[in-house]
Amino acid sequence: MATFQLEFVSPEKLLLSRPVEMALLPAAEGEMGVLPGHAPMIVALRGGVIGVQEGGQITERLFVAGGFAEITPNRVTILADDATPVAQLSRSDAERRIAECETALAEAQSGTPERRDAAMARLLAARAMLDAAQAA
């Protein structure tokens, strides 16, 4: 099967760089599959799991709290603030993060719409982390 180059970058390091058959992305508008020859675009990522398919199988699953993906016909570059292999997620850490985000959202209610939106995005990412941890 045809492949494209997938590069996964966090602020600290290059996490992944290799040819893959498909990438499943948690785009802000919904789940998105990327195959070789995809139309060029830049998409915002919400909190969720990125799946990497090689040899007809999902070989890697990484949780991201958000970020961006640049897609070209031959390459996908994912820029994420934070990435964790799904197998390393902890339900207790996710629950703690949800509690912190709920408190921050309550405090942001009197703030600007941008502040409320950012707090809600962090809460939704924490809930997605809990879902991924429970499914692992």
PDB file of C-alpha atoms in Angstrom:
ATOM      1  CA  MET A   1       0.000   0.000   0.000  1.00  0.00           C
ATOM      2  CA  ALA A   2       1.123   3.570  -0.656  1.00  0.00           C
ATOM      3  CA  THR A   3       2.564   5.567   2.238  1.00  0.00           C
ATOM      4  CA  PHE A   4       3.274   9.149   3.239  1.00  0.00           C
ATOM      5  CA  GLN A   5       5.715  10.637   5.741  1.00  0.00           C
ATOM      6  CA  LEU A   6       4.254  11.262   9.205  1.00  0.00           C
ATOM      7  CA  GLU A   7       6.117  13.604  11.529  1.00  0.00           C
ATOM      8  CA  PHE A   8       4.910  14.163  15.062  1.00  0.00           C
ATOM      9  CA  VAL A   9       6.545  17.057  16.897  1.00  0.00           C
ATOM     10  CA  SER A  10       6.151  18.329  20.455  1.00  0.00           C
ATOM     11  CA  PRO A  11       7.859  21.424  21.878  1.00  0.00           C
ATOM     12  CA  GLU A  12      10.551  19.198  23.418  1.00  0.00           C
ATOM     13  CA  LYS A  13      11.383  16.781  20.597  1.00  0.00           C
ATOM     14  CA  LEU A  14      10.530  14.891  17.442  1.00  0.00           C
ATOM     15  CA  LEU A  15       8.285  12.051  18.640  1.00  0.00           C
ATOM     16  CA  LEU A  16       7.802  10.154  15.406  1.00  0.00           C
ATOM     17  CA  SER A  17       9.069  10.356  11.838  1.00  0.00           C
ATOM     18  CA  ARG A  18       8.371   7.485   9.454  1.00  0.00           C
ATOM     19  CA  PRO A  19       6.307   6.409   6.464  1.00  0.00           C
ATOM     20  CA  VAL A  20       2.773   5.268   7.334  1.00  0.00           C
ATOM     21  CA  GLU A  21      -0.285   4.118   5.399  1.00  0.00           C
ATOM     22  CA  MET A  22      -2.860   6.225   7.244  1.00  0.00           C
ATOM     23  CA  ALA A  23      -3.240   8.603  10.163  1.00  0.00           C
ATOM     24  CA  LEU A  24      -6.449   9.064  12.137  1.00  0.00           C
ATOM     25  CA  LEU A  25      -6.666  12.562  13.588  1.00  0.00           C
ATOM     26  CA  PRO A  26      -9.004  14.132  16.181  1.00  0.00           C
ATOM     27  CA  ALA A  27      -9.663  17.259  14.106  1.00  0.00           C
ATOM     28  CA  ALA A  28     -11.657  20.069  15.687  1.00  0.00           C
ATOM     29  CA  GLU A  29     -14.477  19.419  13.194  1.00  0.00           C
ATOM     30  CA  GLY A  30     -14.497  15.646  13.828  1.00  0.00           C
ATOM     31  CA  GLU A  31     -12.451  12.495  13.333  1.00  0.00           C
ATOM     32  CA  MET A  32     -10.391  12.582  10.143  1.00  0.00           C
ATOM     33  CA  GLY A  33      -8.511   9.908   8.250  1.00  0.00           C
ATOM     34  CA  VAL A  34      -5.531  10.927   6.125  1.00  0.00           C
ATOM     35  CA  LEU A  35      -4.244   8.772   3.266  1.00  0.00           C
ATOM     36  CA  PRO A  36      -1.457   9.390   0.720  1.00  0.00           C
ATOM     37  CA  GLY A  37      -2.441  12.042  -1.825  1.00  0.00           C
ATOM     38  CA  HIS A  38      -4.716  13.948   0.598  1.00  0.00           C
ATOM     39  CA  ALA A  39      -5.612  17.522  -0.329  1.00  0.00           C
ATOM     40  CA  PRO A  40      -3.369  20.107   1.349  1.00  0.00           C
ATOM     41  CA  MET A  41      -4.808  21.716   4.475  1.00  0.00           C
ATOM     42  CA  ILE A  42      -4.080  22.812   7.999  1.00  0.00           C
ATOM     43  CA  VAL A  43      -6.427  21.562  10.709  1.00  0.00           C
ATOM     44  CA  ALA A  44      -6.784  22.310  14.396  1.00  0.00           C
ATOM     45  CA  LEU A  45      -6.683  19.259  16.645  1.00  0.00           C
ATOM     46  CA  ARG A  46      -8.869  18.813  19.695  1.00  0.00           C
ATOM     47  CA  GLY A  47      -8.072  16.536  22.599  1.00  0.00           C
ATOM     48  CA  GLY A  48      -8.168  12.942  21.430  1.00  0.00           C
ATOM     49  CA  VAL A  49      -6.250   9.961  20.111  1.00  0.00           C
ATOM     50  CA  ILE A  50      -4.101   9.929  16.993  1.00  0.00           C
ATOM     51  CA  GLY A  51      -3.935   6.518  15.386  1.00  0.00           C
ATOM     52  CA  VAL A  52      -1.102   5.406  13.103  1.00  0.00           C
ATOM     53  CA  GLN A  53      -1.788   2.622  10.615  1.00  0.00           C
ATOM     54  CA  GLU A  54       0.984   0.485   9.146  1.00  0.00           C
ATOM     55  CA  GLY A  55       0.676  -2.907   7.478  1.00  0.00           C
ATOM     56  CA  GLY A  56      -3.107  -2.724   7.650  1.00  0.00           C
ATOM     57  CA  GLN A  57      -3.044  -2.429  11.478  1.00  0.00           C
ATOM     58  CA  ILE A  58      -3.157   0.416  13.973  1.00  0.00           C
ATOM     59  CA  THR A  59       0.388   0.224  15.310  1.00  0.00           C
ATOM     60  CA  GLU A  60       0.456   3.269  17.545  1.00  0.00           C
ATOM     61  CA  ARG A  61      -2.076   5.345  19.484  1.00  0.00           C
ATOM     62  CA  LEU A  62      -1.063   8.663  21.025  1.00  0.00           C
ATOM     63  CA  PHE A  63      -3.224  11.009  23.083  1.00  0.00           C
ATOM     64  CA  VAL A  64      -2.908  14.722  22.288  1.00  0.00           C
ATOM     65  CA  ALA A  65      -4.507  17.543  24.246  1.00  0.00           C
ATOM     66  CA  GLY A  66      -4.648  19.717  21.121  1.00  0.00           C
ATOM     67  CA  GLY A  67      -2.467  21.189  18.429  1.00  0.00           C
ATOM     68  CA  PHE A  68      -2.367  21.469  14.645  1.00  0.00           C
ATOM     69  CA  ALA A  69      -1.728  19.211  11.679  1.00  0.00           C
ATOM     70  CA  GLU A  70      -0.323  20.350   8.347  1.00  0.00           C
ATOM     71  CA  ILE A  71      -1.392  17.958   5.599  1.00  0.00           C
ATOM     72  CA  THR A  72       0.110  17.719   2.115  1.00  0.00           C
ATOM     73  CA  PRO A  73      -0.217  14.901  -0.426  1.00  0.00           C
ATOM     74  CA  ASN A  74       3.134  13.399   0.703  1.00  0.00           C
ATOM     75  CA  ARG A  75       3.477  14.422   4.352  1.00  0.00           C
ATOM     76  CA  VAL A  76       1.560  15.054   7.563  1.00  0.00           C
ATOM     77  CA  THR A  77       3.221  17.122  10.266  1.00  0.00           C
ATOM     78  CA  ILE A  78       1.522  17.120  13.650  1.00  0.00           C
ATOM     79  CA  LEU A  79       2.427  19.889  16.089  1.00  0.00           C
ATOM     80  CA  ALA A  80       1.139  19.021  19.556  1.00  0.00           C
ATOM     81  CA  ASP A  81       1.612  20.689  22.912  1.00  0.00           C
ATOM     82  CA  ASP A  82       1.533  17.350  24.690  1.00  0.00           C
ATOM     83  CA  ALA A  83       1.491  13.741  23.487  1.00  0.00           C
ATOM     84  CA  THR A  84       1.261  10.561  25.540  1.00  0.00           C
ATOM     85  CA  PRO A  85       1.046   6.956  24.367  1.00  0.00           C
ATOM     86  CA  VAL A  86      -2.462   5.732  25.234  1.00  0.00           C
ATOM     87  CA  ALA A  87      -1.007   2.779  27.157  1.00  0.00           C
ATOM     88  CA  GLN A  88       0.665   5.242  29.566  1.00  0.00           C
ATOM     89  CA  LEU A  89      -2.508   7.211  30.375  1.00  0.00           C
ATOM     90  CA  SER A  90      -3.770   7.009  33.938  1.00  0.00           C
ATOM     91  CA  ARG A  91      -7.428   7.183  34.834  1.00  0.00           C
ATOM     92  CA  SER A  92      -6.617   8.912  38.141  1.00  0.00           C
ATOM     93  CA  ASP A  93      -4.496  11.558  36.373  1.00  0.00           C
ATOM     94  CA  ALA A  94      -7.312  12.188  33.891  1.00  0.00           C
ATOM     95  CA  GLU A  95      -9.871  12.517  36.700  1.00  0.00           C
ATOM     96  CA  ARG A  96      -7.594  14.948  38.553  1.00  0.00           C
ATOM     97  CA  ARG A  97      -7.167  16.979  35.365  1.00  0.00           C
ATOM     98  CA  ILE A  98     -10.948  17.074  34.841  1.00  0.00           C
ATOM     99  CA  ALA A  99     -11.483  18.409  38.367  1.00  0.00           C
ATOM    100  CA  GLU A 100      -8.852  21.121  37.817  1.00  0.00           C
ATOM    101  CA  CYS A 101     -10.383  22.082  34.466  1.00  0.00           C
ATOM    102  CA  GLU A 102     -13.907  22.238  35.914  1.00  0.00           C
ATOM    103  CA  THR A 103     -12.648  24.645  38.594  1.00  0.00           C
ATOM    104  CA  ALA A 104     -10.878  26.755  35.961  1.00  0.00           C
ATOM    105  CA  LEU A 105     -14.024  26.833  33.799  1.00  0.00           C
ATOM    106  CA  ALA A 106     -16.136  27.988  36.750  1.00  0.00           C
ATOM    107  CA  GLU A 107     -13.623  30.776  37.426  1.00  0.00           C
ATOM    108  CA  ALA A 108     -13.595  31.753  33.736  1.00  0.00           C
ATOM    109  CA  GLN A 109     -17.372  32.282  33.586  1.00  0.00           C
ATOM    110  CA  SER A 110     -16.955  35.927  34.588  1.00  0.00           C
ATOM    111  CA  GLY A 111     -14.128  36.443  32.102  1.00  0.00           C
ATOM    112  CA  THR A 112     -13.949  37.089  28.389  1.00  0.00           C
ATOM    113  CA  PRO A 113     -15.504  34.714  25.846  1.00  0.00           C
ATOM    114  CA  GLU A 114     -12.004  33.729  24.729  1.00  0.00           C
ATOM    115  CA  ARG A 115     -11.042  32.758  28.268  1.00  0.00           C
ATOM    116  CA  ARG A 116     -14.232  30.695  28.667  1.00  0.00           C
ATOM    117  CA  ASP A 117     -13.647  28.980  25.311  1.00  0.00           C
ATOM    118  CA  ALA A 118     -10.060  28.108  26.233  1.00  0.00           C
ATOM    119  CA  ALA A 119     -11.157  26.712  29.608  1.00  0.00           C
ATOM    120  CA  MET A 120     -13.879  24.646  27.930  1.00  0.00           C
ATOM    121  CA  ALA A 121     -11.389  23.281  25.362  1.00  0.00           C
ATOM    122  CA  ARG A 122      -9.069  22.163  28.189  1.00  0.00           C
ATOM    123  CA  LEU A 123     -11.988  20.470  29.977  1.00  0.00           C
ATOM    124  CA  LEU A 124     -13.056  18.637  26.818  1.00  0.00           C
ATOM    125  CA  ALA A 125      -9.456  17.483  26.254  1.00  0.00           C
ATOM    126  CA  ALA A 126      -9.301  16.174  29.839  1.00  0.00           C
ATOM    127  CA  ARG A 127     -12.538  14.265  29.322  1.00  0.00           C
ATOM    128  CA  ALA A 128     -11.154  12.798  26.083  1.00  0.00           C
ATOM    129  CA  MET A 129      -8.068  11.739  28.057  1.00  0.00           C
ATOM    130  CA  LEU A 130     -10.273   9.895  30.564  1.00  0.00           C
ATOM    131  CA  ASP A 131     -12.133   8.159  27.724  1.00  0.00           C
ATOM    132  CA  ALA A 132      -8.838   7.080  26.146  1.00  0.00           C
ATOM    133  CA  ALA A 133      -7.472   5.862  29.489  1.00  0.00           C
ATOM    134  CA  GLN A 134     -10.581   3.764  30.135  1.00  0.00           C
ATOM    135  CA  ALA A 135     -10.458   2.261  26.654  1.00  0.00           C
ATOM    136  CA  ALA A 136      -6.771   1.297  26.938  1.00  0.00           C
TER     137      ALA A 136
END
